[in-house]
mmCIF file of C-alpha atoms in Angstrom:
data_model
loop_
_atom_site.group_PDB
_atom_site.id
_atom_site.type_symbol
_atom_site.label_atom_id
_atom_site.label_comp_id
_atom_site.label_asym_id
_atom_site.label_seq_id
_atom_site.Cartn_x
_atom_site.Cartn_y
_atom_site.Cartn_z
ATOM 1 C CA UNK A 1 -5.377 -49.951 20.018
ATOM 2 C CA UNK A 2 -3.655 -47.280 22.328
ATOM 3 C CA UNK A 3 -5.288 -44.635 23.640
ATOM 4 C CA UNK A 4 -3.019 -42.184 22.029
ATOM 5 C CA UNK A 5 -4.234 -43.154 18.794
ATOM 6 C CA UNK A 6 -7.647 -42.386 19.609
ATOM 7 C CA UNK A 7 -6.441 -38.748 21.309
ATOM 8 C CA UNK A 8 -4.109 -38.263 18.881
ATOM 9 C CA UNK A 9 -4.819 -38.825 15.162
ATOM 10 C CA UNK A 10 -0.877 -38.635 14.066
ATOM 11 C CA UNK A 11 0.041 -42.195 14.951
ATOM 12 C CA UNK A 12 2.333 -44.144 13.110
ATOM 13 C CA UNK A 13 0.411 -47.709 13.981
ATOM 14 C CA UNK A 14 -0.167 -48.727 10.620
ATOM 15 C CA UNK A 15 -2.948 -51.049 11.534
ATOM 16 C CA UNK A 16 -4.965 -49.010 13.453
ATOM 17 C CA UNK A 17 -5.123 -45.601 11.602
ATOM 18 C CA UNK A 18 -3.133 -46.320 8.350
ATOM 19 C CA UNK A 19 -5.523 -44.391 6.145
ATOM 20 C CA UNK A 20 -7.114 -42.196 8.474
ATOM 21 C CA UNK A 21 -3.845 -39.863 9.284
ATOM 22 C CA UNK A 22 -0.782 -38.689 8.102
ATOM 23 C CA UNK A 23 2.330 -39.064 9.843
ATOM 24 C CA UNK A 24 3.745 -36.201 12.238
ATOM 25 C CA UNK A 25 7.166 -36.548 10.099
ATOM 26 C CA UNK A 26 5.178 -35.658 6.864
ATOM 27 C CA UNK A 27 3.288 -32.727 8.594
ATOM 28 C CA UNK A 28 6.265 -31.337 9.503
ATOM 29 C CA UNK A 29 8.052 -32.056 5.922
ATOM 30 C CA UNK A 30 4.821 -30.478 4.061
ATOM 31 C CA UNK A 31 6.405 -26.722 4.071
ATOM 32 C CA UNK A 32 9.904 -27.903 2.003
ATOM 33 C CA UNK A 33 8.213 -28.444 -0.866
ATOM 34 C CA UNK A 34 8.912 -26.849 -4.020
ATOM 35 C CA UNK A 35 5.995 -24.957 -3.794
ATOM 36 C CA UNK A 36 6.070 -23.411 -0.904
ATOM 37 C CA UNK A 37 10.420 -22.186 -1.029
ATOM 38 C CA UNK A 38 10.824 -18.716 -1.686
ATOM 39 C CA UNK A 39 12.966 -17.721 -4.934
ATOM 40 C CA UNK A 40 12.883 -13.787 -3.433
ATOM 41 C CA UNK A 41 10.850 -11.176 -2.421
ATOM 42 C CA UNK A 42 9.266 -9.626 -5.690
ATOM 43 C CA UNK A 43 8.198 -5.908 -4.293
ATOM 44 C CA UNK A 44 5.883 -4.216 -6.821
ATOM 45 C CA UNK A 45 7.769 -6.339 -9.970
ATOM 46 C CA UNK A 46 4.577 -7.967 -10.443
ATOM 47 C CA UNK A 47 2.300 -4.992 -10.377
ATOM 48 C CA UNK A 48 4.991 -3.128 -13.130
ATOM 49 C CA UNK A 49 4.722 -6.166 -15.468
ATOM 50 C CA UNK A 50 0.982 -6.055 -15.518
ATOM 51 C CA UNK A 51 0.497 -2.350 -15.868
ATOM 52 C CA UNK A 52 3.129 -2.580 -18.877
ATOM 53 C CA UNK A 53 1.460 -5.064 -20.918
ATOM 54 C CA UNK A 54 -0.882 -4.706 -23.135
ATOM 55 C CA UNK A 55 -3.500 -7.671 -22.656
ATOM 56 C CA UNK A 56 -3.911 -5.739 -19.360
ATOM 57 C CA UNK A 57 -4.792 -2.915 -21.013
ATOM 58 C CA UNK A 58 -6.911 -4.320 -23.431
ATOM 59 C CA UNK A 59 -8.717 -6.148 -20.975
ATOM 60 C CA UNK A 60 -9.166 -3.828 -18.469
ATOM 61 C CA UNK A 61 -11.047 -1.368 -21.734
ATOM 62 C CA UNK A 62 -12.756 -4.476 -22.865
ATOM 63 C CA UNK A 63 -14.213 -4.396 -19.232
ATOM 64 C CA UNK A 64 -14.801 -0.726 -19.322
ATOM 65 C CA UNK A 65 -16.604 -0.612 -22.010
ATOM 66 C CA UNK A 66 -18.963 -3.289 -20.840
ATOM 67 C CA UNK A 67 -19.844 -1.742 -17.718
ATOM 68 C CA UNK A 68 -20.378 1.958 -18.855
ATOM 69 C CA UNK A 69 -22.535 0.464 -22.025
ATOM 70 C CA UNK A 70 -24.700 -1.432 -20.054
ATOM 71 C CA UNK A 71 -24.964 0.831 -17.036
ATOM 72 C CA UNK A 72 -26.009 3.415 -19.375
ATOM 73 C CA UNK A 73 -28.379 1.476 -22.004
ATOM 74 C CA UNK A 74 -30.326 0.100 -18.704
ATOM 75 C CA UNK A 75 -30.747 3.932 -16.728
ATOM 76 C CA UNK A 76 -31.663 5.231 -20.420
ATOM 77 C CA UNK A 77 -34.391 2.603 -20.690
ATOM 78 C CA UNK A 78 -34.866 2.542 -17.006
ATOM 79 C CA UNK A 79 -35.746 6.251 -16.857
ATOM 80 C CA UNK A 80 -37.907 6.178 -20.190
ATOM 81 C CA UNK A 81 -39.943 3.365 -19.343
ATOM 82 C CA UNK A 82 -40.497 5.066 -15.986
ATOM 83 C CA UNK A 83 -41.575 8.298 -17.548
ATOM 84 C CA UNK A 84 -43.717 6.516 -20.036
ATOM 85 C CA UNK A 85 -45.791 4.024 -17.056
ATOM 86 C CA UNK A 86 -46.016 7.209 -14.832
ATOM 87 C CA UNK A 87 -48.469 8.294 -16.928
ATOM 88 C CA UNK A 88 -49.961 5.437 -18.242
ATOM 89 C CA UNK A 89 -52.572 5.397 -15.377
ATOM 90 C CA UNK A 90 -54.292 2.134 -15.558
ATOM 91 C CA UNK A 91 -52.905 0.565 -18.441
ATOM 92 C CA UNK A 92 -48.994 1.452 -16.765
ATOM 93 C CA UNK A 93 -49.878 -0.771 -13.779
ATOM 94 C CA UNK A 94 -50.291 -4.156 -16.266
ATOM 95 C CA UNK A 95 -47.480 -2.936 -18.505
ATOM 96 C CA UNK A 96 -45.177 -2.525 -15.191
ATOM 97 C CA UNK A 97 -45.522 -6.163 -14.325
ATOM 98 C CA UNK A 98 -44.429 -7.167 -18.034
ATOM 99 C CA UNK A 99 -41.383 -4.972 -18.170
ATOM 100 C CA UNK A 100 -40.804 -6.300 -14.370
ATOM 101 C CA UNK A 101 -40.416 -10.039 -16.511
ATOM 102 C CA UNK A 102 -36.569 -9.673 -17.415
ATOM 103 C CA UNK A 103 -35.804 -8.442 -14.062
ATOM 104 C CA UNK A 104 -36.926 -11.809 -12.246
ATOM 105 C CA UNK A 105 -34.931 -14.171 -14.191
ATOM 106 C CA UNK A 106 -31.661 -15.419 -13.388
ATOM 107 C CA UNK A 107 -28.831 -14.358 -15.584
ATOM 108 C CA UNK A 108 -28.151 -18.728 -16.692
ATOM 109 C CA UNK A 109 -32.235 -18.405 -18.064
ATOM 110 C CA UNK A 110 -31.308 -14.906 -19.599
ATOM 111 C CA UNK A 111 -28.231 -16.160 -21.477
ATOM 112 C CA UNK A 112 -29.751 -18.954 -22.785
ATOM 113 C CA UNK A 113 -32.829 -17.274 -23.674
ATOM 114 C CA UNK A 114 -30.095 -14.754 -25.760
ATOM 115 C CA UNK A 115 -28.400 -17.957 -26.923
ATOM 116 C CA UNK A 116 -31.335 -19.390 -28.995
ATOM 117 C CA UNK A 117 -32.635 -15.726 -30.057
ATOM 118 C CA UNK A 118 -29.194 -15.080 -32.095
ATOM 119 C CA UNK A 119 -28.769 -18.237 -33.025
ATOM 120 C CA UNK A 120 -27.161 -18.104 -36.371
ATOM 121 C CA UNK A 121 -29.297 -21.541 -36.729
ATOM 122 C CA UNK A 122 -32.656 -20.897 -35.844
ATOM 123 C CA UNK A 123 -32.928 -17.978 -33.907
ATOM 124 C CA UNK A 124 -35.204 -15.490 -35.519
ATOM 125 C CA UNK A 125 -33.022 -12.669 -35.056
ATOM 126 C CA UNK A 126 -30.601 -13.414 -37.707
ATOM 127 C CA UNK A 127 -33.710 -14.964 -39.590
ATOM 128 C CA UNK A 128 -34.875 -11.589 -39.462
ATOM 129 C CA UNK A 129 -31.841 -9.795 -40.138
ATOM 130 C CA UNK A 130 -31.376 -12.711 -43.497
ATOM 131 C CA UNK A 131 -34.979 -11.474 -44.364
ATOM 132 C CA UNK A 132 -34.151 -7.819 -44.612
ATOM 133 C CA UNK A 133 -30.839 -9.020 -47.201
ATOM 134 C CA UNK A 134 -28.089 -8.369 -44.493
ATOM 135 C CA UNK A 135 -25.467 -11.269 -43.691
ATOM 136 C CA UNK A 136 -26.260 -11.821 -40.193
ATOM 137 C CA UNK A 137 -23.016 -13.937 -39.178
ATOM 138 C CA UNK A 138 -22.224 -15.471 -36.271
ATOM 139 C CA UNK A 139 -23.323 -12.604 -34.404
ATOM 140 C CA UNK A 140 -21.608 -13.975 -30.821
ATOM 141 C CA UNK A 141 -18.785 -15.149 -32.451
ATOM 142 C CA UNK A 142 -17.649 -12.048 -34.282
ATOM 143 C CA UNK A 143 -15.556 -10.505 -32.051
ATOM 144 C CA UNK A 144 -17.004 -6.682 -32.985
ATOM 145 C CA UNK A 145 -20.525 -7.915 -32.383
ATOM 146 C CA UNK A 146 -20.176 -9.470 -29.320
ATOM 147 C CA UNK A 147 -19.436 -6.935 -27.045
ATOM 148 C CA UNK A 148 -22.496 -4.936 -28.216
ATOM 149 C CA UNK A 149 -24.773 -7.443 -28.200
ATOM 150 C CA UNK A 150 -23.940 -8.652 -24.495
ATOM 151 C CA UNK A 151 -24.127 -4.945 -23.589
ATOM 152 C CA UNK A 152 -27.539 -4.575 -24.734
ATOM 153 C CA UNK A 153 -28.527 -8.115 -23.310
ATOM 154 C CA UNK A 154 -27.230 -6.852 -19.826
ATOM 155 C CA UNK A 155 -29.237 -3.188 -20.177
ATOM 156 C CA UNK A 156 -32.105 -5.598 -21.026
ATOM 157 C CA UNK A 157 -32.332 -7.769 -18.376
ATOM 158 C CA UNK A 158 -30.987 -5.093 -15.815
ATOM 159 C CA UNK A 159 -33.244 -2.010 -16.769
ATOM 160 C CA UNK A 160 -36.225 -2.957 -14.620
ATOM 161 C CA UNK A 161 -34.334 -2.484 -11.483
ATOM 162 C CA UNK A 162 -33.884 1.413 -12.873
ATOM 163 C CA UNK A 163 -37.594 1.733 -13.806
ATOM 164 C CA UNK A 164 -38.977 0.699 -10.542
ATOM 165 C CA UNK A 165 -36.561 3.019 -8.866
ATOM 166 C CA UNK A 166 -37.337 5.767 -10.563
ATOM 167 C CA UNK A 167 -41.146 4.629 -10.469
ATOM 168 C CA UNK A 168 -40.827 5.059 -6.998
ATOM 169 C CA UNK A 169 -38.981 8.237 -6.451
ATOM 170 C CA UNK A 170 -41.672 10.214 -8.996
ATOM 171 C CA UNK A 171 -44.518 8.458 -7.207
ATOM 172 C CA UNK A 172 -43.106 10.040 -3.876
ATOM 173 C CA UNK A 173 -43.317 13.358 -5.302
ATOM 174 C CA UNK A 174 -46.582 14.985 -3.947
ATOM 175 C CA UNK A 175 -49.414 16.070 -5.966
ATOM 176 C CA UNK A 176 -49.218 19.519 -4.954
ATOM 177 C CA UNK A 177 -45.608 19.984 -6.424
ATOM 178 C CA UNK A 178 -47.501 18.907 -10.206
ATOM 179 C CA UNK A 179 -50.358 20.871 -9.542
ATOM 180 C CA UNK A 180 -47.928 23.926 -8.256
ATOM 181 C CA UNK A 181 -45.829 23.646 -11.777
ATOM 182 C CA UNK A 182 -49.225 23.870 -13.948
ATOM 183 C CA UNK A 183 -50.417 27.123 -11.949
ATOM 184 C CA UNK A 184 -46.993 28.477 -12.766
ATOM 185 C CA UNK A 185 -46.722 27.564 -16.640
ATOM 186 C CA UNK A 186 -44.389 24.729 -16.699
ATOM 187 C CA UNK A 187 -44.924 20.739 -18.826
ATOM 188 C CA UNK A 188 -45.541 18.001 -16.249
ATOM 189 C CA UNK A 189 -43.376 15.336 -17.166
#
């Protein structure tokens, strides 16, 4: 063996490096593929055929919808929750590691743990739902149902993060403000 196929790895000995390294030839030849010629330059043709079509659109609602409905289920449960524990005293300390619960798992544990509980099966939501004399269905497979349901999921497991902020920011609030707001007539709340 040479010593420029130990400093070099693009030899052409096939007995010394025939698996190890490509030739120089086909390094060079790797850019004239098909993939890689150009047909034209497209300019902003590909941005006007996504903003005129309608699964674009539809998606981008879709996504939209998701976000606003579960940003807003978790702050309103976030912010209740908090309001509720802040005055809980004793008991809100014990009920504040609880509601923490949803907040420490990951979101694989979560979605299975919402798998099994609308289970058209066994999960005893729709059991619950067939108790009351409604048709539960497939719940995640009907396509009106499933948006809702994975919003409130998401608030679910994503409203703890609200409550302990909020937690915090009213706990930071001195006890003189409070006591200042009772001299002068107003609800603490």
């Amino acid at each position: 063996m040479d010593t420029l196929s130990l400093v070099y790895p693009c030899c052409s000995d096939p007995v010394s490096c025939d698996t190890l390294s490509y030739d120089l030839c086909d390094l060079v030849e790797l850019p004239k593929t098909k993939y890689y010629e150009l047909v034209g330059f497209a300019g902003l043709a590909n941005y006007v055929e996504v903003l005129n079509s309608s699964e674009f659109w539809d998606t981008t609602f879709i996504s939209l919808a998701y976000v606003v409905g579960s940003l807003a289920g978790a702050i309103i449960l976030g912010m209740t929750s908090a309001l509720v524990l802040n005055r809980a005293g004793v008991t809100g300390s014990a009920l504040r590691v609880f509601i923490l619960f949803p907040w420490t798992l990951s979101m694989s544990v979560v979605g299975s743990i919402w798998l099994w509980l609308l289970n058209p099966s066994f999960g005893p939501i729709p059991y619950v739902i067939q108790r009351l004399g409604i048709d539960p269905g497939l719940m995640l497979g009907d396509p009106g149902m499933a948006l809702p349901l994975l919003i409130i999921v998401t608030a679910w497991w994503s409203f703890p993060y609200v409550m302990v902020m909020a937690t915090a920011a009213m706990q930071s609030i001195p006890k003189e403000l409070y006591e200042a707001v009772e001299i002068d007539g107003g609800a603490r709340s």
